[in-house]
C-alpha cells in the first residue's frame, strides 16, 4: 500500500533517513562530493554499516557488492 509523502507516516520518515545517510556514505566512499555528516548521522551510519552485505569470498568487501555506486550517464 503506497501513501503520499504529505501523510507524514513514521515508516516513510525512517526510510528517508536511512536512504539519505546511506547515499551520503556511498558518495563519500567512492570519492564523490557529499556533505559532511556529524552527530546523529554518524551514529546512524555506524549502526547501519554492519548491515551492508559483504562478499565473504573476497574477504568481506563491501564496495561493489553491498555498496554500489551507479554513475549517471
mmCIF file with all atom_site columns, N, CA and C in Angstrom:
data_model
loop_
_atom_site.group_PDB
_atom_site.id
_atom_site.type_symbol
_atom_site.label_atom_id
_atom_site.label_alt_id
_atom_site.label_comp_id
_atom_site.label_asym_id
_atom_site.label_entity_id
_atom_site.label_seq_id
_atom_site.pdbx_PDB_ins_code
_atom_site.Cartn_x
_atom_site.Cartn_y
_atom_site.Cartn_z
_atom_site.occupancy
_atom_site.B_iso_or_equiv
_atom_site.pdbx_formal_charge
_atom_site.auth_seq_id
_atom_site.auth_comp_id
_atom_site.auth_asym_id
_atom_site.auth_atom_id
_atom_site.pdbx_PDB_model_num
ATOM 1   N N  . UNK A 1 1  ? 0.846  -1.169  0.000   1.00 0.00 ? 1  UNK A N  1
ATOM 2   C CA . UNK A 1 1  ? 0.000  0.000   0.000   1.00 0.00 ? 1  UNK A CA 1
ATOM 3   C C  . UNK A 1 1  ? 0.895  1.237   0.000   1.00 0.00 ? 1  UNK A C  1
ATOM 4   N N  . UNK A 1 2  ? 0.736  2.069   -0.989  1.00 0.00 ? 2  UNK A N  1
ATOM 5   C CA . UNK A 1 2  ? 1.528  3.284   -1.106  1.00 0.00 ? 2  UNK A CA 1
ATOM 6   C C  . UNK A 1 2  ? 0.768  4.476   -0.541  1.00 0.00 ? 2  UNK A C  1
ATOM 7   N N  . UNK A 1 3  ? 1.507  5.345   0.120   1.00 0.00 ? 3  UNK A N  1
ATOM 8   C CA . UNK A 1 3  ? 0.915  6.557   0.674   1.00 0.00 ? 3  UNK A CA 1
ATOM 9   C C  . UNK A 1 3  ? 1.692  7.764   0.175   1.00 0.00 ? 3  UNK A C  1
ATOM 10  N N  . UNK A 1 4  ? 1.031  8.883   0.095   1.00 0.00 ? 4  UNK A N  1
ATOM 11  C CA . UNK A 1 4  ? 1.693  10.114  -0.303  1.00 0.00 ? 4  UNK A CA 1
ATOM 12  C C  . UNK A 1 4  ? 2.563  10.620  0.838   1.00 0.00 ? 4  UNK A C  1
ATOM 13  N N  . UNK A 1 5  ? 3.628  11.317  0.469   1.00 0.00 ? 5  UNK A N  1
ATOM 14  C CA . UNK A 1 5  ? 4.568  11.833  1.464   1.00 0.00 ? 5  UNK A CA 1
ATOM 15  C C  . UNK A 1 5  ? 3.900  12.808  2.426   1.00 0.00 ? 5  UNK A C  1
ATOM 16  N N  . UNK A 1 6  ? 2.910  13.514  1.972   1.00 0.00 ? 6  UNK A N  1
ATOM 17  C CA . UNK A 1 6  ? 2.260  14.531  2.805   1.00 0.00 ? 6  UNK A CA 1
ATOM 18  C C  . UNK A 1 6  ? 1.553  13.938  4.030   1.00 0.00 ? 6  UNK A C  1
ATOM 19  N N  . UNK A 1 7  ? 1.330  12.629  4.047   1.00 0.00 ? 7  UNK A N  1
ATOM 20  C CA . UNK A 1 7  ? 0.687  11.998  5.201   1.00 0.00 ? 7  UNK A CA 1
ATOM 21  C C  . UNK A 1 7  ? 1.653  11.814  6.374   1.00 0.00 ? 7  UNK A C  1
ATOM 22  N N  . UNK A 1 8  ? 2.956  12.027  6.123   1.00 0.00 ? 8  UNK A N  1
ATOM 23  C CA . UNK A 1 8  ? 3.962  12.025  7.182   1.00 0.00 ? 8  UNK A CA 1
ATOM 24  C C  . UNK A 1 8  ? 3.944  10.738  8.021   1.00 0.00 ? 8  UNK A C  1
ATOM 25  N N  . UNK A 1 9  ? 3.998  9.611   7.370   1.00 0.00 ? 9  UNK A N  1
ATOM 26  C CA . UNK A 1 9  ? 3.958  8.303   8.016   1.00 0.00 ? 9  UNK A CA 1
ATOM 27  C C  . UNK A 1 9  ? 5.343  7.984   8.593   1.00 0.00 ? 9  UNK A C  1
ATOM 28  N N  . UNK A 1 10 ? 5.386  7.511   9.824   1.00 0.00 ? 10 UNK A N  1
ATOM 29  C CA . UNK A 1 10 ? 6.647  7.284   10.535  1.00 0.00 ? 10 UNK A CA 1
ATOM 30  C C  . UNK A 1 10 ? 7.583  6.345   9.776   1.00 0.00 ? 10 UNK A C  1
ATOM 31  N N  . UNK A 1 11 ? 7.070  5.280   9.224   1.00 0.00 ? 11 UNK A N  1
ATOM 32  C CA . UNK A 1 11 ? 7.906  4.329   8.489   1.00 0.00 ? 11 UNK A CA 1
ATOM 33  C C  . UNK A 1 11 ? 8.572  4.961   7.288   1.00 0.00 ? 11 UNK A C  1
ATOM 34  N N  . UNK A 1 12 ? 7.861  5.852   6.611   1.00 0.00 ? 12 UNK A N  1
ATOM 35  C CA . UNK A 1 12 ? 8.444  6.548   5.466   1.00 0.00 ? 12 UNK A CA 1
ATOM 36  C C  . UNK A 1 12 ? 9.530  7.520   5.909   1.00 0.00 ? 12 UNK A C  1
ATOM 37  N N  . UNK A 1 13 ? 9.340  8.138   7.059   1.00 0.00 ? 13 UNK A N  1
ATOM 38  C CA . UNK A 1 13 ? 10.356 9.058   7.579   1.00 0.00 ? 13 UNK A CA 1
ATOM 39  C C  . UNK A 1 13 ? 11.639 8.297   7.917   1.00 0.00 ? 13 UNK A C  1
ATOM 40  N N  . UNK A 1 14 ? 11.504 7.132   8.526   1.00 0.00 ? 14 UNK A N  1
ATOM 41  C CA . UNK A 1 14 ? 12.675 6.316   8.854   1.00 0.00 ? 14 UNK A CA 1
ATOM 42  C C  . UNK A 1 14 ? 13.372 5.869   7.569   1.00 0.00 ? 14 UNK A C  1
ATOM 43  N N  . UNK A 1 15 ? 12.601 5.454   6.572   1.00 0.00 ? 15 UNK A N  1
ATOM 44  C CA . UNK A 1 15 ? 13.184 5.037   5.293   1.00 0.00 ? 15 UNK A CA 1
ATOM 45  C C  . UNK A 1 15 ? 13.938 6.191   4.640   1.00 0.00 ? 15 UNK A C  1
ATOM 46  N N  . UNK A 1 16 ? 13.394 7.403   4.707   1.00 0.00 ? 16 UNK A N  1
ATOM 47  C CA . UNK A 1 16 ? 14.078 8.577   4.154   1.00 0.00 ? 16 UNK A CA 1
ATOM 48  C C  . UNK A 1 16 ? 15.391 8.842   4.881   1.00 0.00 ? 16 UNK A C  1
ATOM 49  N N  . UNK A 1 17 ? 15.392 8.727   6.202   1.00 0.00 ? 17 UNK A N  1
ATOM 50  C CA . UNK A 1 17 ? 16.612 8.944   6.975   1.00 0.00 ? 17 UNK A CA 1
ATOM 51  C C  . UNK A 1 17 ? 17.687 7.918   6.598   1.00 0.00 ? 17 UNK A C  1
ATOM 52  N N  . UNK A 1 18 ? 17.299 6.668   6.509   1.00 0.00 ? 18 UNK A N  1
ATOM 53  C CA . UNK A 1 18 ? 18.253 5.623   6.157   1.00 0.00 ? 18 UNK A CA 1
ATOM 54  C C  . UNK A 1 18 ? 18.778 5.804   4.738   1.00 0.00 ? 18 UNK A C  1
ATOM 55  N N  . UNK A 1 19 ? 17.882 6.115   3.813   1.00 0.00 ? 19 UNK A N  1
ATOM 56  C CA . UNK A 1 19 ? 18.288 6.272   2.415   1.00 0.00 ? 19 UNK A CA 1
ATOM 57  C C  . UNK A 1 19 ? 19.264 7.437   2.258   1.00 0.00 ? 19 UNK A C  1
ATOM 58  N N  . UNK A 1 20 ? 18.986 8.557   2.912   1.00 0.00 ? 20 UNK A N  1
ATOM 59  C CA . UNK A 1 20 ? 19.875 9.716   2.797   1.00 0.00 ? 20 UNK A CA 1
ATOM 60  C C  . UNK A 1 20 ? 21.243 9.406   3.400   1.00 0.00 ? 20 UNK A C  1
ATOM 61  N N  . UNK A 1 21 ? 21.260 8.831   4.576   1.00 0.00 ? 21 UNK A N  1
ATOM 62  C CA . UNK A 1 21 ? 22.536 8.501   5.215   1.00 0.00 ? 21 UNK A CA 1
ATOM 63  C C  . UNK A 1 21 ? 23.363 7.527   4.392   1.00 0.00 ? 21 UNK A C  1
ATOM 64  N N  . UNK A 1 22 ? 22.721 6.510   3.843   1.00 0.00 ? 22 UNK A N  1
ATOM 65  C CA . UNK A 1 22 ? 23.434 5.523   3.028   1.00 0.00 ? 22 UNK A CA 1
ATOM 66  C C  . UNK A 1 22 ? 23.915 6.136   1.716   1.00 0.00 ? 22 UNK A C  1
ATOM 67  N N  . UNK A 1 23 ? 23.124 7.046   1.151   1.00 0.00 ? 23 UNK A N  1
ATOM 68  C CA . UNK A 1 23 ? 23.530 7.715   -0.084  1.00 0.00 ? 23 UNK A CA 1
ATOM 69  C C  . UNK A 1 23 ? 24.791 8.548   0.146   1.00 0.00 ? 23 UNK A C  1
ATOM 70  N N  . UNK A 1 24 ? 24.804 9.331   1.206   1.00 0.00 ? 24 UNK A N  1
ATOM 71  C CA . UNK A 1 24 ? 25.963 10.167  1.504   1.00 0.00 ? 24 UNK A CA 1
ATOM 72  C C  . UNK A 1 24 ? 27.179 9.295   1.797   1.00 0.00 ? 24 UNK A C  1
ATOM 73  N N  . UNK A 1 25 ? 26.991 8.220   2.525   1.00 0.00 ? 25 UNK A N  1
ATOM 74  C CA . UNK A 1 25 ? 28.085 7.300   2.834   1.00 0.00 ? 25 UNK A CA 1
ATOM 75  C C  . UNK A 1 25 ? 28.658 6.700   1.555   1.00 0.00 ? 25 UNK A C  1
ATOM 76  N N  . UNK A 1 26 ? 27.810 6.300   0.627   1.00 0.00 ? 26 UNK A N  1
ATOM 77  C CA . UNK A 1 26 ? 28.257 5.718   -0.634  1.00 0.00 ? 26 UNK A CA 1
ATOM 78  C C  . UNK A 1 26 ? 28.989 6.744   -1.485  1.00 0.00 ? 26 UNK A C  1
ATOM 79  N N  . UNK A 1 27 ? 28.456 7.969   -1.572  1.00 0.00 ? 27 UNK A N  1
ATOM 80  C CA . UNK A 1 27 ? 29.133 9.014   -2.342  1.00 0.00 ? 27 UNK A CA 1
ATOM 81  C C  . UNK A 1 27 ? 30.533 9.264   -1.793  1.00 0.00 ? 27 UNK A C  1
ATOM 82  N N  . UNK A 1 28 ? 30.651 9.364   -0.484  1.00 0.00 ? 28 UNK A N  1
ATOM 83  C CA . UNK A 1 28 ? 31.962 9.614   0.127   1.00 0.00 ? 28 UNK A CA 1
ATOM 84  C C  . UNK A 1 28 ? 32.911 8.437   -0.096  1.00 0.00 ? 28 UNK A C  1
ATOM 85  N N  . UNK A 1 29 ? 32.397 7.211   -0.027  1.00 0.00 ? 29 UNK A N  1
ATOM 86  C CA . UNK A 1 29 ? 33.231 6.025   -0.212  1.00 0.00 ? 29 UNK A CA 1
ATOM 87  C C  . UNK A 1 29 ? 33.813 5.965   -1.618  1.00 0.00 ? 29 UNK A C  1
ATOM 88  N N  . UNK A 1 30 ? 33.088 6.499   -2.600  1.00 0.00 ? 30 UNK A N  1
ATOM 89  C CA . UNK A 1 30 ? 33.547 6.491   -3.985  1.00 0.00 ? 30 UNK A CA 1
ATOM 90  C C  . UNK A 1 30 ? 34.187 7.814   -4.387  1.00 0.00 ? 30 UNK A C  1
ATOM 91  N N  . UNK A 1 31 ? 34.502 8.664   -3.410  1.00 0.00 ? 31 UNK A N  1
ATOM 92  C CA . UNK A 1 31 ? 35.224 9.901   -3.680  1.00 0.00 ? 31 UNK A CA 1
ATOM 93  C C  . UNK A 1 31 ? 34.423 10.984  -4.372  1.00 0.00 ? 31 UNK A C  1
ATOM 94  N N  . UNK A 1 32 ? 33.126 10.941  -4.259  1.00 0.00 ? 32 UNK A N  1
ATOM 95  C CA . UNK A 1 32 ? 32.262 11.956  -4.872  1.00 0.00 ? 32 UNK A CA 1
ATOM 96  C C  . UNK A 1 32 ? 31.947 13.040  -3.847  1.00 0.00 ? 32 UNK A C  1
ATOM 97  N N  . UNK A 1 33 ? 31.625 14.251  -4.308  1.00 0.00 ? 33 UNK A N  1
ATOM 98  C CA . UNK A 1 33 ? 31.279 15.308  -3.352  1.00 0.00 ? 33 UNK A CA 1
ATOM 99  C C  . UNK A 1 33 ? 30.008 14.965  -2.570  1.00 0.00 ? 33 UNK A C  1
ATOM 100 N N  . UNK A 1 34 ? 30.102 15.123  -1.272  1.00 0.00 ? 34 UNK A N  1
ATOM 101 C CA . UNK A 1 34 ? 28.957 14.828  -0.401  1.00 0.00 ? 34 UNK A CA 1
ATOM 102 C C  . UNK A 1 34 ? 29.097 15.656  0.864   1.00 0.00 ? 34 UNK A C  1
ATOM 103 N N  . UNK A 1 35 ? 27.974 15.983  1.490   1.00 0.00 ? 35 UNK A N  1
ATOM 104 C CA . UNK A 1 35 ? 28.055 16.753  2.737   1.00 0.00 ? 35 UNK A CA 1
ATOM 105 C C  . UNK A 1 35 ? 28.716 15.945  3.850   1.00 0.00 ? 35 UNK A C  1
ATOM 106 N N  . UNK A 1 36 ? 29.335 16.650  4.767   1.00 0.00 ? 36 UNK A N  1
ATOM 107 C CA . UNK A 1 36 ? 29.965 16.006  5.924   1.00 0.00 ? 36 UNK A CA 1
ATOM 108 C C  . UNK A 1 36 ? 28.885 15.707  6.964   1.00 0.00 ? 36 UNK A C  1
ATOM 109 N N  . UNK A 1 37 ? 28.826 14.486  7.418   1.00 0.00 ? 37 UNK A N  1
ATOM 110 C CA . UNK A 1 37 ? 27.815 14.084  8.388   1.00 0.00 ? 37 UNK A CA 1
ATOM 111 C C  . UNK A 1 37 ? 28.403 14.047  9.785   1.00 0.00 ? 37 UNK A C  1
ATOM 112 N N  . UNK A 1 38 ? 27.679 14.587  10.741  1.00 0.00 ? 38 UNK A N  1
ATOM 113 C CA . UNK A 1 38 ? 28.127 14.607  12.133  1.00 0.00 ? 38 UNK A CA 1
ATOM 114 C C  . UNK A 1 38 ? 26.984 14.194  13.044  1.00 0.00 ? 38 UNK A C  1
ATOM 115 N N  . UNK A 1 39 ? 27.298 13.971  14.306  1.00 0.00 ? 39 UNK A N  1
ATOM 116 C CA . UNK A 1 39 ? 26.287 13.721  15.328  1.00 0.00 ? 39 UNK A CA 1
ATOM 117 C C  . UNK A 1 39 ? 25.377 12.548  15.023  1.00 0.00 ? 39 UNK A C  1
ATOM 118 N N  . UNK A 1 40 ? 24.104 12.853  14.853  1.00 0.00 ? 40 UNK A N  1
ATOM 119 C CA . UNK A 1 40 ? 23.086 11.835  14.601  1.00 0.00 ? 40 UNK A CA 1
ATOM 120 C C  . UNK A 1 40 ? 23.433 10.981  13.397  1.00 0.00 ? 40 UNK A C  1
ATOM 121 N N  . UNK A 1 41 ? 23.897 11.614  12.327  1.00 0.00 ? 41 UNK A N  1
ATOM 122 C CA . UNK A 1 41 ? 24.182 10.881  11.088  1.00 0.00 ? 41 UNK A CA 1
ATOM 123 C C  . UNK A 1 41 ? 25.324 9.907   11.276  1.00 0.00 ? 41 UNK A C  1
ATOM 124 N N  . UNK A 1 42 ? 26.347 10.285  12.023  1.00 0.00 ? 42 UNK A N  1
ATOM 125 C CA . UNK A 1 42 ? 27.464 9.375   12.304  1.00 0.00 ? 42 UNK A CA 1
ATOM 126 C C  . UNK A 1 42 ? 26.973 8.165   13.082  1.00 0.00 ? 42 UNK A C  1
ATOM 127 N N  . UNK A 1 43 ? 26.124 8.392   14.074  1.00 0.00 ? 43 UNK A N  1
ATOM 128 C CA . UNK A 1 43 ? 25.583 7.273   14.874  1.00 0.00 ? 43 UNK A CA 1
ATOM 129 C C  . UNK A 1 43 ? 24.698 6.385   14.004  1.00 0.00 ? 43 UNK A C  1
ATOM 130 N N  . UNK A 1 44 ? 23.893 6.993   13.138  1.00 0.00 ? 44 UNK A N  1
ATOM 131 C CA . UNK A 1 44 ? 23.036 6.221   12.244  1.00 0.00 ? 44 UNK A CA 1
ATOM 132 C C  . UNK A 1 44 ? 23.883 5.342   11.334  1.00 0.00 ? 44 UNK A C  1
ATOM 133 N N  . UNK A 1 45 ? 24.912 5.907   10.727  1.00 0.00 ? 45 UNK A N  1
ATOM 134 C CA . UNK A 1 45 ? 25.758 5.136   9.819   1.00 0.00 ? 45 UNK A CA 1
ATOM 135 C C  . UNK A 1 45 ? 26.547 4.056   10.541  1.00 0.00 ? 45 UNK A C  1
ATOM 136 N N  . UNK A 1 46 ? 26.962 4.304   11.757  1.00 0.00 ? 46 UNK A N  1
ATOM 137 C CA . UNK A 1 46 ? 27.681 3.264   12.485  1.00 0.00 ? 46 UNK A CA 1
ATOM 138 C C  . UNK A 1 46 ? 26.770 2.070   12.781  1.00 0.00 ? 46 UNK A C  1
ATOM 139 N N  . UNK A 1 47 ? 25.480 2.334   12.961  1.00 0.00 ? 47 UNK A N  1
ATOM 140 C CA . UNK A 1 47 ? 24.523 1.250   13.192  1.00 0.00 ? 47 UNK A CA 1
ATOM 141 C C  . UNK A 1 47 ? 24.193 0.514   11.894  1.00 0.00 ? 47 UNK A C  1
ATOM 142 N N  . UNK A 1 48 ? 24.130 1.244   10.785  1.00 0.00 ? 48 UNK A N  1
ATOM 143 C CA . UNK A 1 48 ? 23.729 0.656   9.509   1.00 0.00 ? 48 UNK A CA 1
ATOM 144 C C  . UNK A 1 48 ? 24.892 -0.048  8.817   1.00 0.00 ? 48 UNK A C  1
ATOM 145 N N  . UNK A 1 49 ? 26.104 0.449   8.992   1.00 0.00 ? 49 UNK A N  1
ATOM 146 C CA . UNK A 1 49 ? 27.246 -0.080  8.258   1.00 0.00 ? 49 UNK A CA 1
ATOM 147 C C  . UNK A 1 49 ? 27.449 -1.580  8.476   1.00 0.00 ? 49 UNK A C  1
ATOM 148 N N  . UNK A 1 50 ? 27.152 -2.067  9.655   1.00 0.00 ? 50 UNK A N  1
ATOM 149 C CA . UNK A 1 50 ? 27.312 -3.503  9.904   1.00 0.00 ? 50 UNK A CA 1
ATOM 150 C C  . UNK A 1 50 ? 26.272 -4.333  9.150   1.00 0.00 ? 50 UNK A C  1
ATOM 151 N N  . UNK A 1 51 ? 25.243 -3.678  8.630   1.00 0.00 ? 51 UNK A N  1
ATOM 152 C CA . UNK A 1 51 ? 24.189 -4.381  7.905   1.00 0.00 ? 51 UNK A CA 1
ATOM 153 C C  . UNK A 1 51 ? 24.455 -4.466  6.406   1.00 0.00 ? 51 UNK A C  1
ATOM 154 N N  . UNK A 1 52 ? 25.483 -3.739  5.916   1.00 0.00 ? 52 UNK A N  1
ATOM 155 C CA . UNK A 1 52 ? 25.823 -3.829  4.493   1.00 0.00 ? 52 UNK A CA 1
ATOM 156 C C  . UNK A 1 52 ? 26.175 -5.267  4.149   1.00 0.00 ? 52 UNK A C  1
ATOM 157 N N  . UNK A 1 53 ? 25.736 -5.709  2.990   1.00 0.00 ? 53 UNK A N  1
ATOM 158 C CA . UNK A 1 53 ? 26.057 -7.050  2.528   1.00 0.00 ? 53 UNK A CA 1
ATOM 159 C C  . UNK A 1 53 ? 27.547 -7.118  2.209   1.00 0.00 ? 53 UNK A C  1
ATOM 160 N N  . UNK A 1 54 ? 28.209 -8.157  2.664   1.00 0.00 ? 54 UNK A N  1
ATOM 161 C CA . UNK A 1 54 ? 29.646 -8.301  2.461   1.00 0.00 ? 54 UNK A CA 1
ATOM 162 C C  . UNK A 1 54 ? 29.931 -9.568  1.668   1.00 0.00 ? 54 UNK A C  1
ATOM 163 N N  . UNK A 1 55 ? 30.864 -9.455  0.731   1.00 0.00 ? 55 UNK A N  1
ATOM 164 C CA . UNK A 1 55 ? 31.264 -10.589 -0.086  1.00 0.00 ? 55 UNK A CA 1
ATOM 165 C C  . UNK A 1 55 ? 32.296 -11.401 0.692   1.00 0.00 ? 55 UNK A C  1
ATOM 166 N N  . UNK A 1 56 ? 31.867 -12.453 1.332   1.00 0.00 ? 56 UNK A N  1
ATOM 167 C CA . UNK A 1 56 ? 32.754 -13.252 2.171   1.00 0.00 ? 56 UNK A CA 1
ATOM 168 C C  . UNK A 1 56 ? 33.847 -13.951 1.379   1.00 0.00 ? 56 UNK A C  1
ATOM 169 N N  . UNK A 1 57 ? 33.619 -14.192 0.083   1.00 0.00 ? 57 UNK A N  1
ATOM 170 C CA . UNK A 1 57 ? 34.621 -14.855 -0.742  1.00 0.00 ? 57 UNK A CA 1
ATOM 171 C C  . UNK A 1 57 ? 35.780 -13.926 -1.081  1.00 0.00 ? 57 UNK A C  1
ATOM 172 N N  . UNK A 1 58 ? 35.566 -12.617 -0.949  1.00 0.00 ? 58 UNK A N  1
ATOM 173 C CA . UNK A 1 58 ? 36.624 -11.636 -1.219  1.00 0.00 ? 58 UNK A CA 1
ATOM 174 C C  . UNK A 1 58 ? 37.070 -10.950 0.069   1.00 0.00 ? 58 UNK A C  1
ATOM 175 N N  . UNK A 1 59 ? 36.911 -11.574 1.186   1.00 0.00 ? 59 UNK A N  1
ATOM 176 C CA . UNK A 1 59 ? 37.388 -11.030 2.448   1.00 0.00 ? 59 UNK A CA 1
ATOM 177 C C  . UNK A 1 59 ? 36.485 -9.996  3.075   1.00 0.00 ? 59 UNK A C  1
ATOM 178 N N  . UNK A 1 60 ? 35.201 -10.083 2.845   1.00 0.00 ? 60 UNK A N  1
ATOM 179 C CA . UNK A 1 60 ? 34.254 -9.160  3.471   1.00 0.00 ? 60 UNK A CA 1
ATOM 180 C C  . UNK A 1 60 ? 34.184 -7.793  2.828   1.00 0.00 ? 60 UNK A C  1
ATOM 181 N N  . UNK A 1 61 ? 34.483 -7.705  1.544   1.00 0.00 ? 61 UNK A N  1
ATOM 182 C CA . UNK A 1 61 ? 34.467 -6.432  0.826   1.00 0.00 ? 61 UNK A CA 1
ATOM 183 C C  . UNK A 1 61 ? 33.040 -5.919  0.693   1.00 0.00 ? 61 UNK A C  1
ATOM 184 N N  . UNK A 1 62 ? 32.847 -4.646  1.016   1.00 0.00 ? 62 UNK A N  1
ATOM 185 C CA . UNK A 1 62 ? 31.522 -4.039  0.882   1.00 0.00 ? 62 UNK A CA 1
ATOM 186 C C  . UNK A 1 62 ? 31.370 -3.400  -0.490  1.00 0.00 ? 62 UNK A C  1
ATOM 187 N N  . UNK A 1 63 ? 32.383 -2.618  -0.916  1.00 0.00 ? 63 UNK A N  1
ATOM 188 C CA . UNK A 1 63 ? 32.284 -1.854  -2.161  1.00 0.00 ? 63 UNK A CA 1
ATOM 189 C C  . UNK A 1 63 ? 32.131 -2.773  -3.362  1.00 0.00 ? 63 UNK A C  1
ATOM 190 N N  . UNK A 1 64 ? 31.168 -2.453  -4.207  1.00 0.00 ? 64 UNK A N  1
ATOM 191 C CA . UNK A 1 64 ? 30.893 -3.241  -5.392  1.00 0.00 ? 64 UNK A CA 1
ATOM 192 C C  . UNK A 1 64 ? 30.043 -4.462  -5.113  1.00 0.00 ? 64 UNK A C  1
ATOM 193 N N  . UNK A 1 65 ? 29.680 -4.659  -3.879  1.00 0.00 ? 65 UNK A N  1
ATOM 194 C CA . UNK A 1 65 ? 28.863 -5.826  -3.513  1.00 0.00 ? 65 UNK A CA 1
ATOM 195 C C  . UNK A 1 65 ? 27.679 -5.402  -2.667  1.00 0.00 ? 65 UNK A C  1
ATOM 196 N N  . UNK A 1 66 ? 27.941 -4.824  -1.509  1.00 0.00 ? 66 UNK A N  1
ATOM 197 C CA . UNK A 1 66 ? 26.868 -4.362  -0.631  1.00 0.00 ? 66 UNK A CA 1
ATOM 198 C C  . UNK A 1 66 ? 26.665 -2.864  -0.706  1.00 0.00 ? 66 UNK A C  1
ATOM 199 N N  . UNK A 1 67 ? 27.630 -2.180  -1.317  1.00 0.00 ? 67 UNK A N  1
ATOM 200 C CA . UNK A 1 67 ? 27.536 -0.735  -1.515  1.00 0.00 ? 67 UNK A CA 1
ATOM 201 C C  . UNK A 1 67 ? 27.970 -0.497  -2.951  1.00 0.00 ? 67 UNK A C  1
ATOM 202 N N  . UNK A 1 68 ? 27.036 -0.071  -3.774  1.00 0.00 ? 68 UNK A N  1
ATOM 203 C CA . UNK A 1 68 ? 27.309 0.077   -5.210  1.00 0.00 ? 68 UNK A CA 1
ATOM 204 C C  . UNK A 1 68 ? 26.977 1.494   -5.635  1.00 0.00 ? 68 UNK A C  1
ATOM 205 N N  . UNK A 1 69 ? 27.899 2.109   -6.374  1.00 0.00 ? 69 UNK A N  1
ATOM 206 C CA . UNK A 1 69 ? 27.661 3.447   -6.920  1.00 0.00 ? 69 UNK A CA 1
ATOM 207 C C  . UNK A 1 69 ? 27.365 3.290   -8.404  1.00 0.00 ? 69 UNK A C  1
ATOM 208 N N  . UNK A 1 70 ? 26.204 3.733   -8.819  1.00 0.00 ? 70 UNK A N  1
ATOM 209 C CA . UNK A 1 70 ? 25.821 3.688   -10.230 1.00 0.00 ? 70 UNK A CA 1
ATOM 210 C C  . UNK A 1 70 ? 25.933 5.106   -10.761 1.00 0.00 ? 70 UNK A C  1
ATOM 211 N N  . UNK A 1 71 ? 26.914 5.341   -11.596 1.00 0.00 ? 71 UNK A N  1
ATOM 212 C CA . UNK A 1 71 ? 27.176 6.684   -12.125 1.00 0.00 ? 71 UNK A CA 1
ATOM 213 C C  . UNK A 1 71 ? 26.090 7.088   -13.120 1.00 0.00 ? 71 UNK A C  1
ATOM 214 N N  . UNK A 1 72 ? 25.637 8.338   -13.036 1.00 0.00 ? 72 UNK A N  1
ATOM 215 C CA . UNK A 1 72 ? 24.657 8.822   -14.015 1.00 0.00 ? 72 UNK A CA 1
ATOM 216 C C  . UNK A 1 72 ? 25.311 8.923   -15.385 1.00 0.00 ? 72 UNK A C  1
ATOM 217 N N  . UNK A 1 73 ? 24.510 8.757   -16.427 1.00 0.00 ? 73 UNK A N  1
ATOM 218 C CA . UNK A 1 73 ? 25.031 8.806   -17.804 1.00 0.00 ? 73 UNK A CA 1
ATOM 219 C C  . UNK A 1 73 ? 25.182 10.220  -18.273 1.00 0.00 ? 73 UNK A C  1
#
